[in-house]
Short mmCIF file of C-alpha atoms in Angstrom, two decimals:
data_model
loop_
_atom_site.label_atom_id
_atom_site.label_comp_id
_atom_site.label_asym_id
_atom_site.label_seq_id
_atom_site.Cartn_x
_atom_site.Cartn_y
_atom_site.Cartn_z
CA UNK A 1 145.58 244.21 332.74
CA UNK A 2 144.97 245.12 328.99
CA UNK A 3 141.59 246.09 327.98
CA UNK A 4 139.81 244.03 324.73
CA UNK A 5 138.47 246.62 322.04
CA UNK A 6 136.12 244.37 320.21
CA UNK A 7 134.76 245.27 316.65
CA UNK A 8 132.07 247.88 317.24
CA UNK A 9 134.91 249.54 319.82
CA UNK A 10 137.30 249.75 316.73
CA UNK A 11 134.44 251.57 314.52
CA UNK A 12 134.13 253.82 317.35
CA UNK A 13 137.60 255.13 317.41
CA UNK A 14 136.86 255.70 313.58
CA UNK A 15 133.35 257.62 314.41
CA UNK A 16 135.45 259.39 317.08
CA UNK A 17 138.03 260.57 314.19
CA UNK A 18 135.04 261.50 312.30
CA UNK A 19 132.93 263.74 314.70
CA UNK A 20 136.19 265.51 315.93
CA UNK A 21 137.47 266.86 312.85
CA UNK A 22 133.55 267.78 311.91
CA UNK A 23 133.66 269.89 315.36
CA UNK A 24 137.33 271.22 314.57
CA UNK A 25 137.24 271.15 311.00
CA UNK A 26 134.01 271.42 309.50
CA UNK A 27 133.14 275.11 311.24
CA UNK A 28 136.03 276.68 309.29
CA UNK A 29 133.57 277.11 306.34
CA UNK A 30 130.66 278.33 308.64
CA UNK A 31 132.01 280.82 310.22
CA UNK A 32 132.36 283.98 307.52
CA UNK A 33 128.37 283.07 307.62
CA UNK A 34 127.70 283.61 310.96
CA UNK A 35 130.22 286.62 311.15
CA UNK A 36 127.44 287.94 308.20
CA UNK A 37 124.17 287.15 310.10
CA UNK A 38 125.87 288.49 313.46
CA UNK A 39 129.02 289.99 313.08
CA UNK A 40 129.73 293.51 313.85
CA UNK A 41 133.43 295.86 314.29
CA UNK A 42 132.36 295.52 318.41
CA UNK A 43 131.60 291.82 318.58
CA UNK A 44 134.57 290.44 315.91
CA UNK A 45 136.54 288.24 318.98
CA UNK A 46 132.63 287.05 319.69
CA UNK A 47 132.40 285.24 316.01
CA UNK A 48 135.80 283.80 316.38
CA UNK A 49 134.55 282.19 319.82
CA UNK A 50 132.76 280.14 317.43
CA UNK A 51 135.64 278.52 317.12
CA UNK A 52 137.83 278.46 319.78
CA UNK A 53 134.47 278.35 322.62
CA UNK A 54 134.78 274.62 321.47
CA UNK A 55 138.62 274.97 322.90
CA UNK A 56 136.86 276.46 326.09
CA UNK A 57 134.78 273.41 326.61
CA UNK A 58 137.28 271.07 326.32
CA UNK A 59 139.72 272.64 328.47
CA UNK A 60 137.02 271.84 331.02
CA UNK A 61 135.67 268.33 329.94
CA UNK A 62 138.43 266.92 329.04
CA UNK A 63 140.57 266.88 332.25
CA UNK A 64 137.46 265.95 334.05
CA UNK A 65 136.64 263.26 331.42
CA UNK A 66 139.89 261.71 332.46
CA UNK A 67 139.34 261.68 335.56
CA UNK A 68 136.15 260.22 335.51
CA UNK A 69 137.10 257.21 333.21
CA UNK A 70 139.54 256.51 336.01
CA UNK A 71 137.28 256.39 338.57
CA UNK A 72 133.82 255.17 336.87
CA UNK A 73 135.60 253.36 333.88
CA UNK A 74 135.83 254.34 330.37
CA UNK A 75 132.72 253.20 328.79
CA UNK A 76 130.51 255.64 331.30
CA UNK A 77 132.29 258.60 329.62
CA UNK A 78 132.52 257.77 326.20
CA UNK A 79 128.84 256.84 326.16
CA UNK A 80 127.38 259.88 327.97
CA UNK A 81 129.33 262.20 326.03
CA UNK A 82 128.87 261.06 322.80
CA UNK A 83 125.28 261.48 323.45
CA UNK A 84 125.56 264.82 325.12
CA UNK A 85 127.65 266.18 322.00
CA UNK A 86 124.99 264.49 319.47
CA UNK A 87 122.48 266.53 321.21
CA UNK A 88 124.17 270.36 321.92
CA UNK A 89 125.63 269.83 318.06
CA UNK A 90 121.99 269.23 316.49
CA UNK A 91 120.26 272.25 318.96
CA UNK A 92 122.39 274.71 316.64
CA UNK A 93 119.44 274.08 314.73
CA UNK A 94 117.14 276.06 316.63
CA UNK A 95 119.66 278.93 317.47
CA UNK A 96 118.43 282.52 317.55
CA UNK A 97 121.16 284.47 318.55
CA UNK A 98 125.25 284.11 318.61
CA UNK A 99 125.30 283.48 322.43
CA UNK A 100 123.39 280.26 321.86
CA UNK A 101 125.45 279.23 319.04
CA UNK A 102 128.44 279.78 321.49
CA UNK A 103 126.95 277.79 324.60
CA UNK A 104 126.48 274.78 322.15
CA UNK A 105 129.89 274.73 320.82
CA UNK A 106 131.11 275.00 324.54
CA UNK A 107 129.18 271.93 324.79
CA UNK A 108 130.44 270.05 322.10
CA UNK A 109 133.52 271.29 323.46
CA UNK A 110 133.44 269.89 326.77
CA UNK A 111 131.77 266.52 325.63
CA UNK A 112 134.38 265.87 322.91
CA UNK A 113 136.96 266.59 325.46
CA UNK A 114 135.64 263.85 327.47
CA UNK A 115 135.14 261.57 325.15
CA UNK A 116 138.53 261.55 323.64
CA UNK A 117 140.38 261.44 327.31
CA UNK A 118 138.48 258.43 327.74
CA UNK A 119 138.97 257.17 324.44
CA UNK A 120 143.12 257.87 324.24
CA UNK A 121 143.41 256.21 327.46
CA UNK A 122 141.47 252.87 326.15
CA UNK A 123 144.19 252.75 322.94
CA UNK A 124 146.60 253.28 325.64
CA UNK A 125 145.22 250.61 328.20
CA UNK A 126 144.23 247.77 324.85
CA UNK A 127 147.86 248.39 323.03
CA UNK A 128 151.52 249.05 323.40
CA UNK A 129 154.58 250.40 321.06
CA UNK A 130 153.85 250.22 317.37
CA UNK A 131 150.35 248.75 317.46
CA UNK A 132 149.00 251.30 319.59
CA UNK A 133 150.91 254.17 317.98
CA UNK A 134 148.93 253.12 314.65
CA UNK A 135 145.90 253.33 316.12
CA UNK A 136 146.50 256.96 317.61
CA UNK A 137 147.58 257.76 313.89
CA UNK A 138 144.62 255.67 312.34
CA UNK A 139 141.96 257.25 314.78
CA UNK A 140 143.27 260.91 313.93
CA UNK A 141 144.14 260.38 310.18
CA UNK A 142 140.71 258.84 309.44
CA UNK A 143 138.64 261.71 311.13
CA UNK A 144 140.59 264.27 308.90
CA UNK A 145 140.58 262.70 305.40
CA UNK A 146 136.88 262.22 306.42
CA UNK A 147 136.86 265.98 305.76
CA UNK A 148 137.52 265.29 301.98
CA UNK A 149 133.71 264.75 302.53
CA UNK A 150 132.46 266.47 305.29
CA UNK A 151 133.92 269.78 303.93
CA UNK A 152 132.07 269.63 300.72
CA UNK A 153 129.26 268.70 302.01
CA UNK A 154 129.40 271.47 304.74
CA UNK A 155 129.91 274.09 302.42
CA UNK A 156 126.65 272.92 300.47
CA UNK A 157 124.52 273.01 303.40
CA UNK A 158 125.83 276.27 304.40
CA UNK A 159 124.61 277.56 301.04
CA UNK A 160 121.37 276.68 301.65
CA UNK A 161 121.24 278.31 305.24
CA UNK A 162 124.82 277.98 307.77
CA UNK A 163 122.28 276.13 310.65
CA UNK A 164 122.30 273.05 308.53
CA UNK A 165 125.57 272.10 309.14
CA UNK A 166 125.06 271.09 312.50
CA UNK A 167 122.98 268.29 311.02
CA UNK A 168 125.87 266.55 310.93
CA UNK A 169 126.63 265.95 314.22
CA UNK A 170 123.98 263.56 314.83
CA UNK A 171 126.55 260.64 313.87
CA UNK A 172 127.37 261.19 317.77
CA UNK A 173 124.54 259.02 317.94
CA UNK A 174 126.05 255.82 316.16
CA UNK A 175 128.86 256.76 317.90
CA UNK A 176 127.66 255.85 321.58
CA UNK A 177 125.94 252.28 320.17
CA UNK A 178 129.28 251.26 319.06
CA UNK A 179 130.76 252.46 322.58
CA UNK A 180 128.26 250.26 323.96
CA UNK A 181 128.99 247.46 321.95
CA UNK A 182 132.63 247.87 321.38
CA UNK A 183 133.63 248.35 325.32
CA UNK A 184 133.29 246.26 328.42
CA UNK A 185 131.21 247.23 330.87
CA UNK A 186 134.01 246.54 334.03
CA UNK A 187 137.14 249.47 334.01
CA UNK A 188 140.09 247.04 334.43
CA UNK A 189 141.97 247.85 337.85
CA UNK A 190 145.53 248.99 337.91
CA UNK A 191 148.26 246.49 338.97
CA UNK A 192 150.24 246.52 342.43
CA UNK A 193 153.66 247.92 340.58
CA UNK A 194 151.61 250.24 338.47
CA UNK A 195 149.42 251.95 341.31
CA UNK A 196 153.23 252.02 343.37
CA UNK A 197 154.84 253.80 340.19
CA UNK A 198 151.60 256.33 340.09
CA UNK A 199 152.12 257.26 343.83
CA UNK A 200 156.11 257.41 343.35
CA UNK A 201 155.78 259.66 340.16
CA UNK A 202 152.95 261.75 339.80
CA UNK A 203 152.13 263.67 336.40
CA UNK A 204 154.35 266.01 334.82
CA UNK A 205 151.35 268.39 334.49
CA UNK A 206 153.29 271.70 333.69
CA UNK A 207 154.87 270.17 331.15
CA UNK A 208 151.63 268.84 329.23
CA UNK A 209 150.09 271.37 329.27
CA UNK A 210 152.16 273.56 328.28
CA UNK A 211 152.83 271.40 325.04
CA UNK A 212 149.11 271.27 324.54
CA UNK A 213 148.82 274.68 324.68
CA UNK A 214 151.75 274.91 321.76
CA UNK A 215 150.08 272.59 319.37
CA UNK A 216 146.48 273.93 319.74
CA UNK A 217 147.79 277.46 319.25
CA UNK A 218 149.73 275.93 316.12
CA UNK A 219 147.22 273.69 314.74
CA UNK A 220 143.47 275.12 315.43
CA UNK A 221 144.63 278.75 316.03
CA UNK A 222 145.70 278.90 312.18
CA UNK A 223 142.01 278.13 311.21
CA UNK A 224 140.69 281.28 312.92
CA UNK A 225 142.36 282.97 310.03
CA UNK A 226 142.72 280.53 306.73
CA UNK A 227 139.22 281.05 305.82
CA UNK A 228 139.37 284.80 305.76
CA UNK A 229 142.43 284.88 304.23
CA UNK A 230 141.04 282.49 301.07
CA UNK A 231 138.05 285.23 301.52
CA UNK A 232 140.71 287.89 300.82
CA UNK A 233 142.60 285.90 297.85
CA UNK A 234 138.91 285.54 296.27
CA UNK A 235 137.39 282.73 297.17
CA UNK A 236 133.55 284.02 297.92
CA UNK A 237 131.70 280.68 298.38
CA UNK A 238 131.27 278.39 301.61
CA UNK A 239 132.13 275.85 299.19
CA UNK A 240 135.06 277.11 297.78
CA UNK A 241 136.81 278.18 301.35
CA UNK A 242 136.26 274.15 301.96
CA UNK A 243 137.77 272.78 299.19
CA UNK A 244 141.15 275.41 299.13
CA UNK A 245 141.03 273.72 303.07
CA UNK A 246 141.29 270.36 302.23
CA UNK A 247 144.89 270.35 301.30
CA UNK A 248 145.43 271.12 304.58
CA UNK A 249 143.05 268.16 306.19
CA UNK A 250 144.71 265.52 303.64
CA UNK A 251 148.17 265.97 304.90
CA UNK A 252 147.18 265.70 308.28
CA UNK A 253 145.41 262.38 307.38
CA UNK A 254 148.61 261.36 305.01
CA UNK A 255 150.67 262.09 308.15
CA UNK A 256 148.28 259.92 310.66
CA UNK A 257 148.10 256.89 308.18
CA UNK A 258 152.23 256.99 308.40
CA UNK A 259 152.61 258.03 311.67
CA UNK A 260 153.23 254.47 312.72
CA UNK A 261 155.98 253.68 310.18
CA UNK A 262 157.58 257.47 311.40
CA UNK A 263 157.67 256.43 314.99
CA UNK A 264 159.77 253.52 314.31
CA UNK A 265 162.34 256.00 312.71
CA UNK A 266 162.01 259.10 314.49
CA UNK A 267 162.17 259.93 318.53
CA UNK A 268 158.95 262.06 319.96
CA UNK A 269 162.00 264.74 320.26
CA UNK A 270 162.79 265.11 316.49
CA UNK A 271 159.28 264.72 315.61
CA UNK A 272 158.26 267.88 318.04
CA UNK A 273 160.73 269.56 316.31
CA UNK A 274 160.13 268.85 312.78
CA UNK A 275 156.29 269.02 313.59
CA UNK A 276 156.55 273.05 314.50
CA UNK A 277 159.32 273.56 311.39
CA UNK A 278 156.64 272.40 309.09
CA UNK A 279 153.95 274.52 310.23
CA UNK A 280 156.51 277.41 310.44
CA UNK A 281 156.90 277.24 306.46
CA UNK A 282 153.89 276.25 305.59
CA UNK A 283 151.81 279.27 307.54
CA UNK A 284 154.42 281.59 306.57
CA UNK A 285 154.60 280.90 302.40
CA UNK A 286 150.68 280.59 302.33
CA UNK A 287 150.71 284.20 304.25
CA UNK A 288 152.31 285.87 301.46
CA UNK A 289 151.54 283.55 298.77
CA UNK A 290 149.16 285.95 297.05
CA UNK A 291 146.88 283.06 295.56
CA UNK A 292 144.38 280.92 296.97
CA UNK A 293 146.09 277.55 294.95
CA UNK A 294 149.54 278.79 296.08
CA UNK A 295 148.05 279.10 299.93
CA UNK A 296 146.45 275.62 300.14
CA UNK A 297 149.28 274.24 298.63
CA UNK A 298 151.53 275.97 301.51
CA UNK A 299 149.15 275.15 304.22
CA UNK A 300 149.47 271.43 302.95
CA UNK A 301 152.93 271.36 304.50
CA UNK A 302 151.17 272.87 307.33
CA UNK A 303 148.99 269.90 307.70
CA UNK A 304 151.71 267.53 307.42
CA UNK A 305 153.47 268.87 310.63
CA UNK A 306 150.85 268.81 312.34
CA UNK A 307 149.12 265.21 311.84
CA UNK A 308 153.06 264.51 313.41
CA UNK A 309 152.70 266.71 316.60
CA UNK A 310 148.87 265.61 317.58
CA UNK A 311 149.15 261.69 317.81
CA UNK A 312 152.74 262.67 319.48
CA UNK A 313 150.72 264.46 322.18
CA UNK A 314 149.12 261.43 322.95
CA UNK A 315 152.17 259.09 322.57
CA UNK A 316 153.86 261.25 325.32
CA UNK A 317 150.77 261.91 327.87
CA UNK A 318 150.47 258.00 327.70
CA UNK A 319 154.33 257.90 328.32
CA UNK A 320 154.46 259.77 331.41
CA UNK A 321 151.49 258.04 332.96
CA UNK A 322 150.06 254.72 334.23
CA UNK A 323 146.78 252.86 334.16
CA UNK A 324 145.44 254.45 337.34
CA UNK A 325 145.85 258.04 336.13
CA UNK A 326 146.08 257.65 332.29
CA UNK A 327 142.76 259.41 331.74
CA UNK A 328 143.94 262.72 333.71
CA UNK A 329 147.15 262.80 331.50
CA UNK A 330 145.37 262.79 328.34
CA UNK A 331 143.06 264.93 329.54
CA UNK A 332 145.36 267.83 330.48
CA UNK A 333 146.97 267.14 327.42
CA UNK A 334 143.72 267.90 325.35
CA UNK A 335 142.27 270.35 327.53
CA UNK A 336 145.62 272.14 326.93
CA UNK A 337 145.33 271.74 323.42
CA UNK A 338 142.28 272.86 322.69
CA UNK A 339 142.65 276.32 324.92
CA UNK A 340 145.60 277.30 322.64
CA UNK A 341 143.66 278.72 320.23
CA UNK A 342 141.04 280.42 322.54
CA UNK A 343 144.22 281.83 324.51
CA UNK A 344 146.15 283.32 321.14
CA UNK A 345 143.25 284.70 319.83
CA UNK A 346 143.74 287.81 321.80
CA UNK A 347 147.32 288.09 320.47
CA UNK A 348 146.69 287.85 317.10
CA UNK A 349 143.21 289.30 316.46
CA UNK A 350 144.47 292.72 316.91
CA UNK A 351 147.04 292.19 314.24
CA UNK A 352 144.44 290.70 312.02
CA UNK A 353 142.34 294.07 312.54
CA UNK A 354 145.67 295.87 311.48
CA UNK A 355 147.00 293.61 308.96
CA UNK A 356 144.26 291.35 307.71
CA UNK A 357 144.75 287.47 308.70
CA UNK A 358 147.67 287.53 306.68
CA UNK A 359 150.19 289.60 309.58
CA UNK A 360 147.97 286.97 311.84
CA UNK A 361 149.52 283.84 310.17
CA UNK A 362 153.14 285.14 309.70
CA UNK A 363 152.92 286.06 313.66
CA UNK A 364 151.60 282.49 314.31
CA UNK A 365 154.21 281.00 311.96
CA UNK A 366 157.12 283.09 313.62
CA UNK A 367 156.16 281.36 317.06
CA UNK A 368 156.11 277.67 315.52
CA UNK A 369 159.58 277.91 314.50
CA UNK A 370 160.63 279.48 318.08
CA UNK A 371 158.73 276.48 319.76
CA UNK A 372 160.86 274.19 317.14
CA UNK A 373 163.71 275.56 318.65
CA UNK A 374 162.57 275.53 322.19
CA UNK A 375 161.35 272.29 321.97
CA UNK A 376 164.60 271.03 320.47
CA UNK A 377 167.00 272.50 323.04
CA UNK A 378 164.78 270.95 326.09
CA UNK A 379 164.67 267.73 324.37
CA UNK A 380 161.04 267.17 324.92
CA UNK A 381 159.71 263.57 324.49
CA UNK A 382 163.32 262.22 325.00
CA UNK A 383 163.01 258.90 325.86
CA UNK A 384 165.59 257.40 328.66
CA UNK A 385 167.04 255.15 325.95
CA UNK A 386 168.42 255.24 322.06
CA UNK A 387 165.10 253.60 320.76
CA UNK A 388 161.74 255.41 320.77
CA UNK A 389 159.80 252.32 322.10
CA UNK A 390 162.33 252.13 325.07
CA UNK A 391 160.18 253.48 327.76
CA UNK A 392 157.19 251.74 326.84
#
């Protein structure tokens, strides 16, 4: 049975785009700020939690999130969660100390994770082949060129005290009235030949998340670093570091916007190959690039492999998994995802303490071109036909 996504439902996935690249995107600019107000040589892995804690929550919320929009339906989860991130993001407000700061971006963490199980697996249930790819391109691709924006105006309320930031997460609250509106209230049940297929296949959960953990250490690992590297090539300013990063956050919104167009010319295996390539050359030129134009411009290519591999992530956890269970695949998937970052952090902060982030980013951009070529010789994504639509 296909799910209806009325209007309001449609501006949600939009909102959804919106308030996930603020909680992945717009922190890269905050966090030399808080490393000054509470950073020390003992606590340095503490400040980059900042970060990756939000990789923590989700590893938690989303699986769970799944698995509660397939039991309680999909508009439950999206609407609690939305709230419950609205809220955690705006108490940064009142923060007093870095552990605080770090329980509330667990939070937002663990509610975002939720909320975008939930709200993958509705795109998934409401449309098939290209239509639905679009959306998973639209959804992501908005959310990031949203940063053209967002960073900006991050950076400027950073400048007038980092706390203010977290203002901005209050358009969580728009967010669940459109869930309301946008969703019905009944979860659709699965179909006799879809529960049998379930029961007969199972999820290939090994294998998601282990490509969740790849992109998240590709994609939101690299931002650990990028900010302190523009620190290093002198850019001194909150609002400086988020304007060198939008080059980056365009391409990955360039890449959403066309991702439906690529899909009808490229397999999930090529693009997980080319995805990984990208980053490869784009981490390692803007690593030794020596200049903070020559570095955005290099992470640019960055961004471009990456707005491929995300929406793939999705195309390929709603691949290997039916109505009944949809919510747990995407869920692994982005719990997955979002721990790659908190997991690598430990292998590459010690190089940053040695090296500075540049040795970080050449390590990271060394392992994206051995997953390219892992990825490649397992033939990940294949589909069981010539045409990428085959299985669907």
């Amino acid at each position: 049975m296909k799910l209806e996504i009325r209007a309001p439902g449609k501006a949600a996935i939009v909102l959804y785009g919106i308030l996930s690249a603020l909680a992945t995107g717009a922190i890269v600019p905050v966090l030399p700020f808080i490393d000054q107000e509470f950073g020390t040589p003992d606590n340095s892995v503490l400040v980059k939690m900042v970060l990756t804690a939000l990789g923590v929550g989700t590893l938690l919320g989303a699986p769970l999130g799944g698995y509660l929009a397939d039991r309680l339906g999909l508009r439950v989860v999206m609407l609690w969660s939305a709230i419950g991130c609205g809220i955690a993001g705006c108490a940064v407000l009142f923060s007093t100390g870095l552990m605080q700061v770090l329980v509330a971006r667990f939070l937002i963490g663990a509610m975002l994770g939720a909320f975008g199980s939930a709200m993958v697996a509705a795109i998934g249930q409401a449309w098939e082949g290209n239509q639905r790819d679009r959306w998973l391109g639209m959804m992501m691709a908005i959310g990031t060129l949203s940063l053209l924006i967002i960073s900006p105006l991050t950076g400027a309320l950073v400048d007038l005290g980092w706390r203010n930031a977290f203002l901005l997460y209050a358009v969580a609250f728009p967010l669940a009235v459109s869930v309301v509106l946008g969703f019905s209230r009944h979860r659709p049940e699965p179909s006799q030949s879809q529960t049998a297929a379930q029961d007969a296949g199972g999820l290939p959960v090994f294998e998601l998340a282990m490509l969740g953990i790849i992109a998240g250490s590709i994609s939101t690992g690299s931002a650990m670093y990028t900010p302190f590297l523009f620190q290093e090539l002198g850019v001194s300013t909150a609002k400086g570091i988020a304007v060198f990063s939008l080059a980056s956050a365009v391409m990955v919104g360039v890449a959403g916007f066309a991702y439906g167009p690529v899909r009808r010319k490229l397999s999930l295996t090529q693009i997980f190959v080319i995805g990984p390539i990208l980053c490869c050359i784009g981490l390692g030129l803007a690593a030794v690039s020596g200049s903070a134009v020559v570095a955005a411009l290099c992470l640019a290519v960055q961004g471009l492999g990456i707005g491929l591999v995300l929406p793939s992530l999705n195309v390929h956890a709603i691949q290997k998994s039916h109505q009944g269970n949809r919510g747990r695949a995407v869920g692994i998937v982005r719990g997955a995802m979002m721990i790659g970052p908190f997991l690598v952090q430990f292998a590459l902060e010690p190089l940053s303490l040695r090296g500075g982030p540049s040795l970080a980013l050449l390590a990271l951009a060394t392992a994206s071109g051995i997953f390219a070529v892992v990825l490649g010789l397992l033939k990940v994504g294949a589909a069981p036909q010539a045409a990428p639509h085959a299985a669907e």
